[in-house]
Amino acid sequence: MTDGLITVFGGTGFLGRAIVRELLEAGHGVRIAARTPRWPDNVADGDPLSLVSADIRDEASVTQALVGASGAVNAVSLYVESRRLTFDTIHVEGAERVARLAREASITRLVHISGIGVDEQSSSRYVSARARGEAAVLSAFPKATLLRPSVLFGPGDAFLSTLEKLTRLPAIPLFGHGETRLQPVHVKDVARAVEKVMGPRPPAWRLFELGGENVMRYRDILSLVMAHLRREHPLVPVPWPVWRVLTTLLSPLPSPPLTHDQLVLMAQDNIVNPQVGTFTDLGIIPHSLRESLPGCLVVD
Ligand SMILES: NC(=O)c1ccc[n+]([C@@H]2O[C@H](COP(=O)([O-])OP(=O)(O)OC[C@H]3O[C@@H](n4cnc5c(N)ncnc54)[C@H](OP(=O)(O)O)[C@@H]3O)[C@@H](O)[C@H]2O)c1
């Protein structure tokens, strides 16, 4: 179906880079679209790869990025908003723009990357914008495929590298009692899912939730990371109201280490709903976090 070119918006990001690699390995032509596009590290001579400058806030550059493409992926992110750049601008208006212009460009297959836990009613502006973004995408491009991953891990990720830093502390603060359940998923598995969706047959589901092999409590993930790094420090429960005060105090910073939106995400389980499409429907067996740790975090 998408034998031709696939434009990957956000193709220089953590997930975007893995998607680009997976699509190239499957024989697709790929165009990386980002505000500052860069060649991937592992590009090989003859890879059918090109770069284009595109900002999903700008109609003309998105149109240009889609010229001649038969597939498109939106893997653009914004995790912390500012007065100048809001979640709505990227996750609702930008997402709608990519979907609408993809449809106008007669793109056959559009994959929109979202996240588990989206909820229009959420007190988190991020979580709510993601839900409205999904609706806007489906309204503009009804046959789009939505992929909602759980938290991503892999070499050079933000998740395990943050936990690694935390495990250097003499005592490791938990969100509440650390009971929130997560289903960390290898970035490569999500990239493989994108490639499968771009395959010859249309996917069986419009919506997929993608989680790793195991559902784990946050505290158990920390213990696993500590065991791998051969560190041993106590896990200390910290009540949620204390975190809420902390995120309020940190909020004036230009780049706060923890935001209200991240706290809301950490307060709810982030696990796959088996009522929608999953890795099983795509024939993918996800990597295990435990077995992947040596490839992700170097032991001192
Ligand atoms: N990381 C996770 O654990 C996780 C979990 C669940 C879901 N997701 C979702 O996966 C997607 C990718 O996340 P990520 O962590 O890979 O993001 P990331 O590493 O922060 O990469 C973001 C990408 O978006 C591009 N970008 C940002 N603003 C843009 C704009 N206005 N126009 C065009 N491109 C823009 C960036 O390049 P430039 O800055 O050069 O434009 C970069 O290529 C997001 O939808 C995210 O919500 C991620």
Short mmCIF file of N, CA and C in Angstrom, two decimals, residues 17 21 38-44:
data_model
loop_
_atom_site.label_atom_id
_atom_site.label_comp_id
_atom_site.label_asym_id
_atom_site.label_seq_id
_atom_site.Cartn_x
_atom_site.Cartn_y
_atom_site.Cartn_z
N ARG A 17 13.29 8.58 15.40
CA ARG A 17 14.52 7.98 14.85
C ARG A 17 14.36 6.47 14.68
N ARG A 21 14.39 4.28 11.14
CA ARG A 21 15.26 3.11 10.96
C ARG A 21 14.45 1.89 10.53
N ARG A 38 17.80 16.48 10.82
CA ARG A 38 19.20 16.03 10.88
C ARG A 38 19.27 14.60 10.33
N TRP A 39 20.42 14.26 9.74
CA TRP A 39 20.62 12.88 9.29
C TRP A 39 20.79 11.99 10.51
N PRO A 40 20.22 10.80 10.48
CA PRO A 40 20.44 9.88 11.61
C PRO A 40 21.91 9.45 11.65
N ASP A 41 22.38 8.99 12.83
CA ASP A 41 23.77 8.55 12.98
C ASP A 41 24.07 7.35 12.08
N ASN A 42 23.08 6.44 12.00
CA ASN A 42 23.36 5.14 11.38
C ASN A 42 22.93 5.10 9.91
N VAL A 43 22.92 6.26 9.24
CA VAL A 43 22.48 6.25 7.85
C VAL A 43 23.53 5.57 6.97
N ALA A 44 23.04 4.71 6.08
CA ALA A 44 23.97 3.97 5.21
C ALA A 44 23.92 4.57 3.80
#
